[in-house]
PDB file of C-alpha atoms in Angstrom:
ATOM      1  CA  UNK P 380      25.557  14.922  -3.352  1.00  0.00           C
ATOM      2  CA  UNK P 381      25.399  11.481  -4.871  1.00  0.00           C
ATOM      3  CA  UNK P 382      22.083  12.104  -6.602  1.00  0.00           C
ATOM      4  CA  UNK P 383      22.053  11.593 -10.344  1.00  0.00           C
ATOM      5  CA  UNK P 384      19.754  13.547 -12.654  1.00  0.00           C
ATOM      6  CA  UNK P 385      16.911  11.160 -13.305  1.00  0.00           C
ATOM      7  CA  UNK P 386      13.350  10.397 -12.303  1.00  0.00           C
ATOM      8  CA  UNK P 387      12.921   8.761  -8.913  1.00  0.00           C
ATOM      9  CA  UNK P 388       9.590   7.043  -8.252  1.00  0.00           C
ATOM     10  CA  UNK P 389       9.303   7.268  -4.483  1.00  0.00           C
ATOM     11  CA  UNK P 390       6.941   5.373  -2.214  1.00  0.00           C
ATOM     12  CA  UNK P 391       6.009   8.074   0.279  1.00  0.00           C
ATOM     13  CA  UNK P 392       4.430   5.663   2.743  1.00  0.00           C
ATOM     14  CA  UNK P 393       0.890   5.639   4.107  1.00  0.00           C
ATOM     15  CA  UNK P 394       0.720   9.170   5.517  1.00  0.00           C
ATOM     16  CA  UNK P 395       2.820   9.565   8.647  1.00  0.00           C
ATOM     17  CA  UNK P 396       5.879  11.535   7.410  1.00  0.00           C
ATOM     18  CA  UNK P 397       8.145   9.442   9.654  1.00  0.00           C
ATOM     19  CA  UNK P 398       7.115   6.326   7.724  1.00  0.00           C
ATOM     20  CA  UNK P 399       9.021   7.601   4.688  1.00  0.00           C
ATOM     21  CA  UNK P 400      12.262   5.704   4.060  1.00  0.00           C
ATOM     22  CA  UNK P 401      15.535   7.524   4.683  1.00  0.00           C
ATOM     23  CA  UNK P 402      16.384   7.113   1.014  1.00  0.00           C
ATOM     24  CA  UNK P 403      13.033   8.540  -0.066  1.00  0.00           C
ATOM     25  CA  UNK P 404      13.470  11.519   2.240  1.00  0.00           C
ATOM     26  CA  UNK P 405      16.970  12.250   0.959  1.00  0.00           C
ATOM     27  CA  UNK P 406      15.743  12.237  -2.641  1.00  0.00           C
ATOM     28  CA  UNK P 407      12.705  14.420  -1.900  1.00  0.00           C
ATOM     29  CA  UNK P 408      14.839  16.901   0.046  1.00  0.00           C
ATOM     30  CA  UNK P 409      17.340  17.242  -2.808  1.00  0.00           C
ATOM     31  CA  UNK P 410      15.002  17.085  -5.806  1.00  0.00           C
ATOM     32  CA  UNK P 411      14.718  20.005  -8.227  1.00  0.00           C
ATOM     33  CA  UNK P 412      11.158  19.051  -9.128  1.00  0.00           C
ATOM     34  CA  UNK P 413       8.515  17.152  -7.172  1.00  0.00           C
ATOM     35  CA  UNK P 414       5.435  15.655  -8.817  1.00  0.00           C
ATOM     36  CA  UNK P 415       3.151  14.231  -6.166  1.00  0.00           C
ATOM     37  CA  UNK P 416      -0.166  12.408  -6.112  1.00  0.00           C
ATOM     38  CA  UNK P 417      -2.436  15.114  -4.686  1.00  0.00           C
ATOM     39  CA  UNK P 418      -4.256  15.031  -1.357  1.00  0.00           C
ATOM     40  CA  UNK P 419      -3.248  11.435  -0.685  1.00  0.00           C
ATOM     41  CA  UNK P 420       0.337  12.565  -0.037  1.00  0.00           C
ATOM     42  CA  UNK P 421       0.997  14.284   3.278  1.00  0.00           C
ATOM     43  CA  UNK P 422       2.414  17.795   2.596  1.00  0.00           C
ATOM     44  CA  UNK P 423       4.492  17.428   5.784  1.00  0.00           C
ATOM     45  CA  UNK P 424       6.824  15.270   3.661  1.00  0.00           C
ATOM     46  CA  UNK P 425       7.932  18.433   1.883  1.00  0.00           C
ATOM     47  CA  UNK P 426       8.975  20.385   4.987  1.00  0.00           C
ATOM     48  CA  UNK P 427      12.702  20.396   4.131  1.00  0.00           C
ATOM     49  CA  UNK P 428      12.876  20.594   0.356  1.00  0.00           C
ATOM     50  CA  UNK P 429      15.170  22.912  -1.601  1.00  0.00           C
ATOM     51  CA  UNK P 430      13.906  26.516  -1.724  1.00  0.00           C
ATOM     52  CA  UNK P 431      14.260  26.360  -5.514  1.00  0.00           C
ATOM     53  CA  UNK P 432      12.227  23.139  -5.831  1.00  0.00           C
ATOM     54  CA  UNK P 433       9.150  23.338  -8.076  1.00  0.00           C
ATOM     55  CA  UNK P 434       6.171  21.253  -6.931  1.00  0.00           C
ATOM     56  CA  UNK P 435       3.407  19.891  -9.170  1.00  0.00           C
ATOM     57  CA  UNK P 436       0.222  18.213  -7.968  1.00  0.00           C
ATOM     58  CA  UNK P 437      -0.415  15.417 -10.466  1.00  0.00           C
ATOM     59  CA  UNK P 438      -4.076  14.939  -9.515  1.00  0.00           C
ATOM     60  CA  UNK P 439      -4.966  17.654 -12.027  1.00  0.00           C
ATOM     61  CA  UNK P 440      -2.597  16.401 -14.750  1.00  0.00           C
ATOM     62  CA  UNK P 441      -2.934  13.682 -17.357  1.00  0.00           C
ATOM     63  CA  UNK P 442      -0.164  11.205 -18.189  1.00  0.00           C
ATOM     64  CA  UNK P 443       1.171  13.272 -21.108  1.00  0.00           C
ATOM     65  CA  UNK P 444       1.450  16.380 -18.938  1.00  0.00           C
ATOM     66  CA  UNK P 445       3.334  14.476 -16.232  1.00  0.00           C
ATOM     67  CA  UNK P 446       5.703  13.034 -18.838  1.00  0.00           C
ATOM     68  CA  UNK P 447       6.291  16.399 -20.409  1.00  0.00           C
ATOM     69  CA  UNK P 448       7.401  17.839 -17.019  1.00  0.00           C
ATOM     70  CA  UNK P 449       9.764  14.863 -16.665  1.00  0.00           C
ATOM     71  CA  UNK P 450      11.204  15.295 -20.175  1.00  0.00           C
ATOM     72  CA  UNK P 451      11.804  19.025 -19.722  1.00  0.00           C
ATOM     73  CA  UNK P 452      13.495  18.360 -16.382  1.00  0.00           C
ATOM     74  CA  UNK P 453      15.785  15.767 -17.929  1.00  0.00           C
ATOM     75  CA  UNK P 454      16.805  18.148 -20.732  1.00  0.00           C
ATOM     76  CA  UNK P 455      17.638  20.743 -18.058  1.00  0.00           C
ATOM     77  CA  UNK P 456      19.647  18.221 -15.989  1.00  0.00           C
ATOM     78  CA  UNK P 457      17.194  18.356 -13.137  1.00  0.00           C
ATOM     79  CA  UNK P 458      16.263  15.643 -10.665  1.00  0.00           C
ATOM     80  CA  UNK P 459      12.598  14.664 -10.420  1.00  0.00           C
ATOM     81  CA  UNK P 460      10.995  13.058  -7.376  1.00  0.00           C
ATOM     82  CA  UNK P 461       7.762  11.408  -8.528  1.00  0.00           C
ATOM     83  CA  UNK P 462       6.046  10.859  -5.195  1.00  0.00           C
ATOM     84  CA  UNK P 463       3.399   8.155  -4.865  1.00  0.00           C
ATOM     85  CA  UNK P 464       1.565   7.073  -1.724  1.00  0.00           C
ATOM     86  CA  UNK P 465       2.334   3.830   0.063  1.00  0.00           C
ATOM     87  CA  UNK P 466       4.479   1.615  -2.102  1.00  0.00           C
ATOM     88  CA  UNK P 467       4.323   2.554  -5.788  1.00  0.00           C
ATOM     89  CA  UNK P 468       4.198  -1.100  -6.907  1.00  0.00           C
ATOM     90  CA  UNK P 469       0.668  -1.497  -5.511  1.00  0.00           C
ATOM     91  CA  UNK P 470      -2.027   0.344  -7.508  1.00  0.00           C
ATOM     92  CA  UNK P 471       0.544   3.038  -8.215  1.00  0.00           C
ATOM     93  CA  UNK P 472       0.065   3.269 -12.006  1.00  0.00           C
ATOM     94  CA  UNK P 473       3.827   3.654 -12.419  1.00  0.00           C
ATOM     95  CA  UNK P 474       4.317   1.056 -15.139  1.00  0.00           C
ATOM     96  CA  UNK P 475       2.899   3.333 -17.855  1.00  0.00           C
ATOM     97  CA  UNK P 476       5.189   6.162 -16.708  1.00  0.00           C
ATOM     98  CA  UNK P 477       8.267   3.898 -16.666  1.00  0.00           C
ATOM     99  CA  UNK P 478       7.490   2.486 -20.113  1.00  0.00           C
ATOM    100  CA  UNK P 479       7.230   6.013 -21.527  1.00  0.00           C
ATOM    101  CA  UNK P 480      10.494   7.110 -19.864  1.00  0.00           C
ATOM    102  CA  UNK P 481      12.210   4.041 -21.305  1.00  0.00           C
ATOM    103  CA  UNK P 482      10.985   5.059 -24.753  1.00  0.00           C
ATOM    104  CA  UNK P 483      12.363   8.586 -24.256  1.00  0.00           C
ATOM    105  CA  UNK P 484      15.689   7.205 -22.987  1.00  0.00           C
ATOM    106  CA  UNK P 485      15.267   8.859 -19.572  1.00  0.00           C
ATOM    107  CA  UNK P 486      16.767   6.901 -16.650  1.00  0.00           C
ATOM    108  CA  UNK P 487      14.618   6.211 -13.594  1.00  0.00           C
ATOM    109  CA  UNK P 488      14.753   4.331 -10.321  1.00  0.00           C
ATOM    110  CA  UNK P 489      12.049   3.115  -7.942  1.00  0.00           C
ATOM    111  CA  UNK P 490      12.346   3.594  -4.168  1.00  0.00           C
ATOM    112  CA  UNK P 491       9.979   1.275  -2.297  1.00  0.00           C
ATOM    113  CA  UNK P 492       7.756   2.580   0.479  1.00  0.00           C
ATOM    114  CA  UNK P 493       5.660   1.359   3.397  1.00  0.00           C
ATOM    115  CA  UNK P 494       2.305   0.323   1.954  1.00  0.00           C
ATOM    116  CA  UNK P 495      -1.009   1.214   3.557  1.00  0.00           C
ATOM    117  CA  UNK P 496      -1.638  -2.504   4.050  1.00  0.00           C
ATOM    118  CA  UNK P 497       1.430  -2.640   6.328  1.00  0.00           C
ATOM    119  CA  UNK P 498       0.289   0.479   8.173  1.00  0.00           C
ATOM    120  CA  UNK P 499      -3.198  -1.018   8.595  1.00  0.00           C
ATOM    121  CA  UNK P 500      -1.762  -4.161  10.225  1.00  0.00           C
ATOM    122  CA  UNK P 501       0.292  -1.952  12.556  1.00  0.00           C
ATOM    123  CA  UNK P 502      -2.817   0.077  13.461  1.00  0.00           C
ATOM    124  CA  UNK P 503      -4.839  -3.079  14.150  1.00  0.00           C
ATOM    125  CA  UNK P 504      -1.837  -4.670  15.907  1.00  0.00           C
ATOM    126  CA  UNK P 505      -2.324  -7.902  14.008  1.00  0.00           C
ATOM    127  CA  UNK P 506      -0.155 -10.318  12.066  1.00  0.00           C
ATOM    128  CA  UNK P 507      -1.565 -11.216   8.653  1.00  0.00           C
ATOM    129  CA  UNK P 508      -0.019 -14.699   8.592  1.00  0.00           C
ATOM    130  CA  UNK P 509      -0.809 -16.764  11.674  1.00  0.00           C
ATOM    131  CA  UNK P 510       0.174 -20.455  11.870  1.00  0.00           C
ATOM    132  CA  UNK P 511      -2.810 -22.751  11.208  1.00  0.00           C
ATOM    133  CA  UNK P 512      -5.037 -19.759  10.403  1.00  0.00           C
ATOM    134  CA  UNK P 513      -3.617 -18.285   7.203  1.00  0.00           C
ATOM    135  CA  UNK P 514      -0.181 -18.221   5.631  1.00  0.00           C
ATOM    136  CA  UNK P 515      -1.263 -16.187   2.621  1.00  0.00           C
ATOM    137  CA  UNK P 516      -2.254 -12.598   2.128  1.00  0.00           C
ATOM    138  CA  UNK P 517      -4.417 -11.621  -0.841  1.00  0.00           C
ATOM    139  CA  UNK P 518      -4.173  -7.958  -1.846  1.00  0.00           C
ATOM    140  CA  UNK P 519      -6.984  -7.084  -4.216  1.00  0.00           C
ATOM    141  CA  UNK P 520      -9.699  -4.583  -5.077  1.00  0.00           C
ATOM    142  CA  UNK P 521     -13.300  -4.784  -6.154  1.00  0.00           C
ATOM    143  CA  UNK P 522     -14.065  -3.880  -9.758  1.00  0.00           C
ATOM    144  CA  UNK P 523     -14.834  -0.184 -10.105  1.00  0.00           C
ATOM    145  CA  UNK P 524     -13.782   2.182 -12.876  1.00  0.00           C
ATOM    146  CA  UNK P 525     -10.743  -0.056 -13.324  1.00  0.00           C
ATOM    147  CA  UNK P 526     -12.001  -3.530 -14.112  1.00  0.00           C
ATOM    148  CA  UNK P 527     -10.661  -6.651 -12.430  1.00  0.00           C
ATOM    149  CA  UNK P 528      -9.969  -9.821 -14.476  1.00  0.00           C
ATOM    150  CA  UNK P 529     -12.912 -12.226 -14.107  1.00  0.00           C
ATOM    151  CA  UNK P 530     -10.717 -15.016 -12.703  1.00  0.00           C
ATOM    152  CA  UNK P 531      -9.720 -12.616  -9.911  1.00  0.00           C
ATOM    153  CA  UNK P 532     -13.189 -11.781  -8.705  1.00  0.00           C
ATOM    154  CA  UNK P 533     -13.709 -11.364  -4.966  1.00  0.00           C
ATOM    155  CA  UNK P 534     -15.916 -14.440  -4.790  1.00  0.00           C
ATOM    156  CA  UNK P 535     -13.245 -16.763  -6.182  1.00  0.00           C
ATOM    157  CA  UNK P 536     -10.591 -15.382  -3.798  1.00  0.00           C
ATOM    158  CA  UNK P 537     -12.937 -15.826  -0.832  1.00  0.00           C
ATOM    159  CA  UNK P 538     -12.925 -19.577  -1.391  1.00  0.00           C
ATOM    160  CA  UNK P 539      -9.324 -19.744  -0.121  1.00  0.00           C
ATOM    161  CA  UNK P 540     -10.233 -18.369   3.331  1.00  0.00           C
ATOM    162  CA  UNK P 541      -6.861 -16.590   3.312  1.00  0.00           C
ATOM    163  CA  UNK P 542      -6.327 -13.182   4.889  1.00  0.00           C
ATOM    164  CA  UNK P 543      -7.575 -10.555   2.444  1.00  0.00           C
ATOM    165  CA  UNK P 544      -6.855  -6.850   2.218  1.00  0.00           C
ATOM    166  CA  UNK P 545      -9.143  -5.032  -0.181  1.00  0.00           C
ATOM    167  CA  UNK P 546      -8.080  -1.653  -1.528  1.00  0.00           C
ATOM    168  CA  UNK P 547     -10.176   1.089  -3.120  1.00  0.00           C
ATOM    169  CA  UNK P 548     -13.472  -0.622  -2.344  1.00  0.00           C
ATOM    170  CA  UNK P 549     -14.862   0.715   0.933  1.00  0.00           C
ATOM    171  CA  UNK P 550     -17.497   2.762  -0.947  1.00  0.00           C
ATOM    172  CA  UNK P 551     -19.127  -0.504  -2.075  1.00  0.00           C
ATOM    173  CA  UNK P 552     -18.771  -2.398   1.182  1.00  0.00           C
ATOM    174  CA  UNK P 553     -22.326  -3.818   1.171  1.00  0.00           C
ATOM    175  CA  UNK P 554     -21.802  -5.504  -2.169  1.00  0.00           C
ATOM    176  CA  UNK P 555     -18.287  -6.547  -1.147  1.00  0.00           C
ATOM    177  CA  UNK P 556     -19.342  -8.336   2.033  1.00  0.00           C
ATOM    178  CA  UNK P 557     -22.132 -10.130   0.110  1.00  0.00           C
ATOM    179  CA  UNK P 558     -19.576 -11.372  -2.421  1.00  0.00           C
ATOM    180  CA  UNK P 559     -17.144 -12.485   0.305  1.00  0.00           C
ATOM    181  CA  UNK P 560     -19.857 -14.486   2.054  1.00  0.00           C
ATOM    182  CA  UNK P 561     -21.116 -15.943  -1.240  1.00  0.00           C
ATOM    183  CA  UNK P 562     -17.537 -16.987  -1.998  1.00  0.00           C
ATOM    184  CA  UNK P 563     -17.096 -18.987   1.181  1.00  0.00           C
ATOM    185  CA  UNK P 564     -16.204 -16.815   4.167  1.00  0.00           C
ATOM    186  CA  UNK P 565     -18.578 -17.488   7.075  1.00  0.00           C
ATOM    187  CA  UNK P 566     -20.771 -14.473   7.925  1.00  0.00           C
ATOM    188  CA  UNK P 567     -19.148 -14.379  11.396  1.00  0.00           C
ATOM    189  CA  UNK P 568     -15.653 -13.953   9.917  1.00  0.00           C
ATOM    190  CA  UNK P 569     -13.903 -11.022  11.608  1.00  0.00           C
ATOM    191  CA  UNK P 570     -13.455  -7.939   9.449  1.00  0.00           C
ATOM    192  CA  UNK P 571     -11.955  -4.496   9.998  1.00  0.00           C
ATOM    193  CA  UNK P 572     -11.815  -1.219   8.143  1.00  0.00           C
ATOM    194  CA  UNK P 573      -8.888   1.153   8.632  1.00  0.00           C
ATOM    195  CA  UNK P 574      -9.430   4.712   7.424  1.00  0.00           C
ATOM    196  CA  UNK P 575      -6.294   6.751   6.669  1.00  0.00           C
ATOM    197  CA  UNK P 576      -3.877   4.372   8.381  1.00  0.00           C
ATOM    198  CA  UNK P 577      -1.043   6.250  10.178  1.00  0.00           C
ATOM    199  CA  UNK P 578      -2.596   9.737   9.691  1.00  0.00           C
ATOM    200  CA  UNK P 579      -3.605  11.769  12.781  1.00  0.00           C
ATOM    201  CA  UNK P 580      -7.296  11.215  11.910  1.00  0.00           C
ATOM    202  CA  UNK P 581      -6.944   7.448  11.471  1.00  0.00           C
ATOM    203  CA  UNK P 582     -10.119   5.514  12.318  1.00  0.00           C
ATOM    204  CA  UNK P 583     -10.553   1.802  12.963  1.00  0.00           C
ATOM    205  CA  UNK P 584     -13.843  -0.081  12.730  1.00  0.00           C
ATOM    206  CA  UNK P 585     -13.937  -3.741  13.773  1.00  0.00           C
ATOM    207  CA  UNK P 586     -16.743  -6.213  13.276  1.00  0.00           C
ATOM    208  CA  UNK P 587     -17.713  -9.251  11.251  1.00  0.00           C
ATOM    209  CA  UNK P 588     -18.764  -9.649   7.635  1.00  0.00           C
ATOM    210  CA  UNK P 589     -22.406  -9.396   8.797  1.00  0.00           C
ATOM    211  CA  UNK P 590     -22.158  -6.040  10.531  1.00  0.00           C
ATOM    212  CA  UNK P 591     -19.048  -4.217   9.311  1.00  0.00           C
ATOM    213  CA  UNK P 592     -20.716  -2.322   6.507  1.00  0.00           C
ATOM    214  CA  UNK P 593     -23.417  -0.910   8.793  1.00  0.00           C
ATOM    215  CA  UNK P 594     -20.758   0.183  11.310  1.00  0.00           C
ATOM    216  CA  UNK P 595     -18.631   1.796   8.597  1.00  0.00           C
ATOM    217  CA  UNK P 596     -21.654   3.711   7.294  1.00  0.00           C
ATOM    218  CA  UNK P 597     -22.325   4.963  10.833  1.00  0.00           C
ATOM    219  CA  UNK P 598     -18.685   6.063  11.134  1.00  0.00           C
ATOM    220  CA  UNK P 599     -19.138   8.029   7.891  1.00  0.00           C
ATOM    221  CA  UNK P 600     -16.232   6.331   6.088  1.00  0.00           C
ATOM    222  CA  UNK P 601     -16.626   6.153   2.308  1.00  0.00           C
ATOM    223  CA  UNK P 602     -13.096   6.512   0.923  1.00  0.00           C
ATOM    224  CA  UNK P 603      -9.387   6.227   1.731  1.00  0.00           C
ATOM    225  CA  UNK P 604      -9.851   3.044   3.758  1.00  0.00           C
ATOM    226  CA  UNK P 605      -8.718  -0.557   3.562  1.00  0.00           C
ATOM    227  CA  UNK P 606     -10.959  -3.533   4.261  1.00  0.00           C
ATOM    228  CA  UNK P 607      -9.280  -6.439   6.068  1.00  0.00           C
ATOM    229  CA  UNK P 608     -10.965  -9.825   6.293  1.00  0.00           C
ATOM    230  CA  UNK P 609      -9.973 -13.099   7.897  1.00  0.00           C
ATOM    231  CA  UNK P 610      -9.586 -15.196  11.012  1.00  0.00           C
ATOM    232  CA  UNK P 611      -6.216 -13.535  11.752  1.00  0.00           C
ATOM    233  CA  UNK P 612      -8.333 -10.754  13.270  1.00  0.00           C
ATOM    234  CA  UNK P 613      -9.557 -13.325  15.817  1.00  0.00           C
ATOM    235  CA  UNK P 614      -7.718 -14.862  18.760  1.00  0.00           C
ATOM    236  CA  UNK P 615      -7.343 -18.481  17.762  1.00  0.00           C
ATOM    237  CA  UNK P 616      -4.010 -19.587  16.298  1.00  0.00           C
ATOM    238  CA  UNK P 617      -1.065 -21.951  16.824  1.00  0.00           C
ATOM    239  CA  UNK P 618       2.247 -20.726  18.192  1.00  0.00           C
ATOM    240  CA  UNK P 619       4.983 -20.153  15.644  1.00  0.00           C
ATOM    241  CA  UNK P 620       7.548 -22.912  15.137  1.00  0.00           C
ATOM    242  CA  UNK P 621      10.194 -20.209  14.732  1.00  0.00           C
ATOM    243  CA  UNK P 622      10.348 -19.581  18.478  1.00  0.00           C
ATOM    244  CA  UNK P 623       9.351 -23.064  19.630  1.00  0.00           C
ATOM    245  CA  UNK P 624      12.012 -24.396  21.992  1.00  0.00           C
ATOM    246  CA  UNK P 625      11.520 -27.935  20.644  1.00  0.00           C
ATOM    247  CA  UNK P 626      12.015 -26.937  17.025  1.00  0.00           C
ATOM    248  CA  UNK P 627      15.466 -26.532  15.476  1.00  0.00           C
ATOM    249  CA  UNK P 628      16.352 -24.468  12.441  1.00  0.00           C
ATOM    250  CA  UNK P 629      19.525 -23.330  10.738  1.00  0.00           C
ATOM    251  CA  UNK P 630      20.235 -20.434  13.103  1.00  0.00           C
ATOM    252  CA  UNK P 631      19.315 -21.868  16.450  1.00  0.00           C
ATOM    253  CA  UNK P 632      19.816 -25.342  17.893  1.00  0.00           C
ATOM    254  CA  UNK P 633      16.954 -26.876  19.838  1.00  0.00           C
ATOM    255  CA  UNK P 634      16.667 -27.035  23.608  1.00  0.00           C
ATOM    256  CA  UNK P 635      17.932 -30.600  23.713  1.00  0.00           C
ATOM    257  CA  UNK P 636      21.460 -29.156  23.242  1.00  0.00           C
ATOM    258  CA  UNK P 637      21.159 -26.774  26.173  1.00  0.00           C
TER     259      UNK P 637
END
């Protein structure tokens, strides 16, 4: 109970079915209709759905077809789980669906999910924001079929030397590493590629901007991988002030009071 007839956009996480939120699982398990983003979504997520649930793979559908399933469902008082990988706010193409639903007067809600960039950090056992190394994380992609605004090109981002996670671009890694180096990262900057983070066949390749693309080619990775670049992949950083015994903050008094 407690589920209202509407469209739920659900972040299904990076692949491991246990990295689905409890809320996302509850909605998937009780949905009348599931529309999911093809092979990127782990079918294990649908192990406990209603026997009457109808499942559509959206990889073969265009936007109008997806919307028409949603409209019919709403007319029939059915709940729709629109399942996207990772977190739907990142390269999820949900805005166009939400705008259309708004126009049709169909209510919807978004349930956030664990993004592949979070799963990649967990796989690499790194922290993206290390004191005195980088306190910013740039999530971006190289221009492919979907163009990237000129002011956001990889070269201009590289000048910041921040930690960078590049989506949807591993197939053009040669060109990407050239651009990163041209933009200001040193050729020896550590880099990593995580293929299918959190899936059973996850692969990790570590290297530097000079050699990562050769290693990735040897590993046969050409899709479904994130590229991570930055000194946070190295070993040199300052200790966090948060746990420094000589540093006080609102929740913990410093050691001088002990």
